[in-house]
XYZ file of C-alpha atoms in Angstrom:
162
model
C -0.028 0.025 0.002
C 1.296 3.395 -0.909
C 0.444 6.126 1.597
C 0.557 9.938 1.678
C 1.052 12.406 4.432
C -1.177 15.372 5.380
C 0.077 17.694 8.224
C -2.658 19.976 9.865
C -2.899 22.240 12.863
C -6.429 23.150 14.176
C -6.002 23.869 17.894
C -5.328 21.333 20.571
C -3.951 18.324 18.848
C -5.734 15.764 20.959
C -9.238 16.474 19.671
C -8.127 16.819 15.992
C -6.378 13.363 16.337
C -9.473 11.863 17.966
C -11.661 12.856 15.049
C -9.292 11.802 12.327
C -8.532 8.454 13.966
C -11.422 6.545 12.774
C -11.941 8.332 9.369
C -12.011 5.772 6.499
C -8.576 5.804 4.775
C -6.610 7.101 7.580
C -3.814 4.651 8.375
C -1.975 6.205 11.291
C -1.843 9.577 13.126
C 0.798 11.222 15.289
C 0.568 14.411 17.284
C 3.500 16.786 17.513
C 4.926 20.118 16.828
C 5.803 21.832 13.427
C 6.210 25.281 11.965
C 8.630 26.676 14.483
C 12.220 27.913 14.731
C 13.828 25.415 17.150
C 14.851 21.855 16.800
C 13.705 19.188 19.093
C 10.439 21.063 20.051
C 8.834 19.919 23.383
C 5.434 20.857 24.910
C 7.259 22.740 27.653
C 8.764 25.049 24.889
C 5.811 25.052 22.619
C 3.122 25.889 25.230
C 4.963 29.148 25.706
C 3.875 30.361 22.195
C 7.337 31.787 21.561
C 8.734 28.941 19.320
C 6.550 29.527 16.234
C 5.488 25.858 16.340
C 1.802 24.681 16.097
C 0.301 21.810 17.838
C -0.191 19.576 14.781
C -1.285 16.174 13.686
C 0.648 14.232 11.100
C -1.898 11.950 9.238
C -0.797 9.018 7.153
C -3.518 8.201 4.695
C -4.261 5.722 1.770
C -5.048 7.836 -1.310
C -6.850 4.955 -2.870
C -9.374 5.242 -0.031
C -9.468 8.863 0.749
C -8.238 12.005 -1.053
C -6.145 14.699 0.140
C -9.238 17.037 -0.686
C -11.424 14.959 1.487
C -8.934 15.234 4.373
C -9.062 19.001 4.055
C -12.803 18.850 4.008
C -13.007 16.996 7.007
C -10.391 19.201 8.788
C -12.491 22.261 8.035
C -15.547 20.634 9.624
C -13.862 19.738 12.843
C -12.586 23.185 13.894
C -13.347 26.930 13.440
C -11.201 28.081 10.821
C -12.048 31.824 11.285
C -10.290 31.908 14.646
C -6.910 33.687 14.720
C -4.444 31.839 16.956
C -7.085 30.126 18.928
C -9.720 27.404 19.264
C -12.186 28.149 22.020
C -10.190 28.062 25.344
C -7.011 27.528 23.715
C -5.160 30.775 22.854
C -1.793 31.419 21.186
C -0.084 31.037 17.931
C 0.579 27.247 18.964
C -3.274 26.747 18.375
C -3.586 28.339 14.890
C -5.302 26.889 11.945
C -2.701 25.920 9.428
C -2.343 23.580 6.598
C 1.398 22.329 6.296
C 1.793 21.411 2.593
C 4.333 18.721 1.472
C 4.272 19.674 -2.277
C 2.967 21.858 -4.947
C -0.073 19.588 -5.475
C -1.087 19.900 -1.731
C -0.581 23.614 -1.875
C -2.847 23.858 -4.816
C -5.527 21.689 -3.182
C -5.047 23.775 0.137
C -5.616 27.080 -1.748
C -8.620 25.701 -3.499
C -10.049 24.361 -0.367
C -9.837 27.854 1.415
C -11.115 29.531 -1.711
C -14.287 27.170 -1.770
C -14.804 27.521 1.923
C -14.814 31.332 1.743
C -17.089 31.281 -1.331
C -19.579 28.949 0.469
C -20.564 31.559 2.896
C -20.670 28.841 5.636
C -18.701 31.052 8.097
C -19.643 34.614 8.543
C -16.085 35.657 9.371
C -13.146 35.442 6.984
C -11.190 32.169 6.950
C -7.983 32.539 8.968
C -6.381 29.290 8.032
C -2.798 29.746 6.647
C -0.830 27.609 4.249
C 2.827 26.905 5.341
C 5.537 24.623 3.969
C 5.842 21.399 5.940
C 9.086 21.332 7.815
C 10.448 19.111 10.528
C 7.756 17.456 12.727
C 8.699 16.875 16.229
C 6.657 13.851 17.774
C 4.901 15.112 20.913
C 5.474 13.284 24.191
C 4.030 9.748 24.589
C 1.427 11.054 27.120
C 0.030 13.319 24.286
C -0.321 10.485 21.664
C -3.836 9.013 21.648
C -4.603 11.091 24.674
C -8.366 10.878 24.464
C -8.283 7.262 24.017
C -6.288 7.036 27.305
C -8.473 9.544 28.974
C -12.024 9.294 27.820
C -13.985 12.398 28.545
C -10.810 14.465 28.528
C -10.695 18.108 27.278
C -11.541 18.774 23.656
C -12.905 21.739 21.608
C -13.431 19.545 18.571
C -16.536 18.176 17.106
C -18.010 17.874 13.502
C -19.851 21.180 12.880
C -22.393 19.773 10.482
């Protein structure tokens, strides 16, 4: 099986991971930190909001079962893409809404997805989601991986909004 990678940030990575976990075609997920300025990012550093990293999810998916465009559509359903540097109670640049693209094909798909979402009128405020080049992805600490599986009923601000 040939897989592809999508890297997304939409607030606290626990809730994003929990919703993507069971999506048909998703093979594996990891939560971590990307988009920042320092190597070997850790939660203790990233939570300060001064490293430039976003709490992110790296999704390995089977493109014969789900397309990158479908991944993006789902991403926009599970968080509020109009929020700048926040999702509900989580505030700071580490909680920004960002699509980290791995190639030109993903960039074009991300641009189109944002354009289509803006044109849909679904949100009354402008879409704040940014597009950034995917860089190093630092795996988060083990206690963050599969957090809501380990802690049912734990904090999340993510749900499907339709």
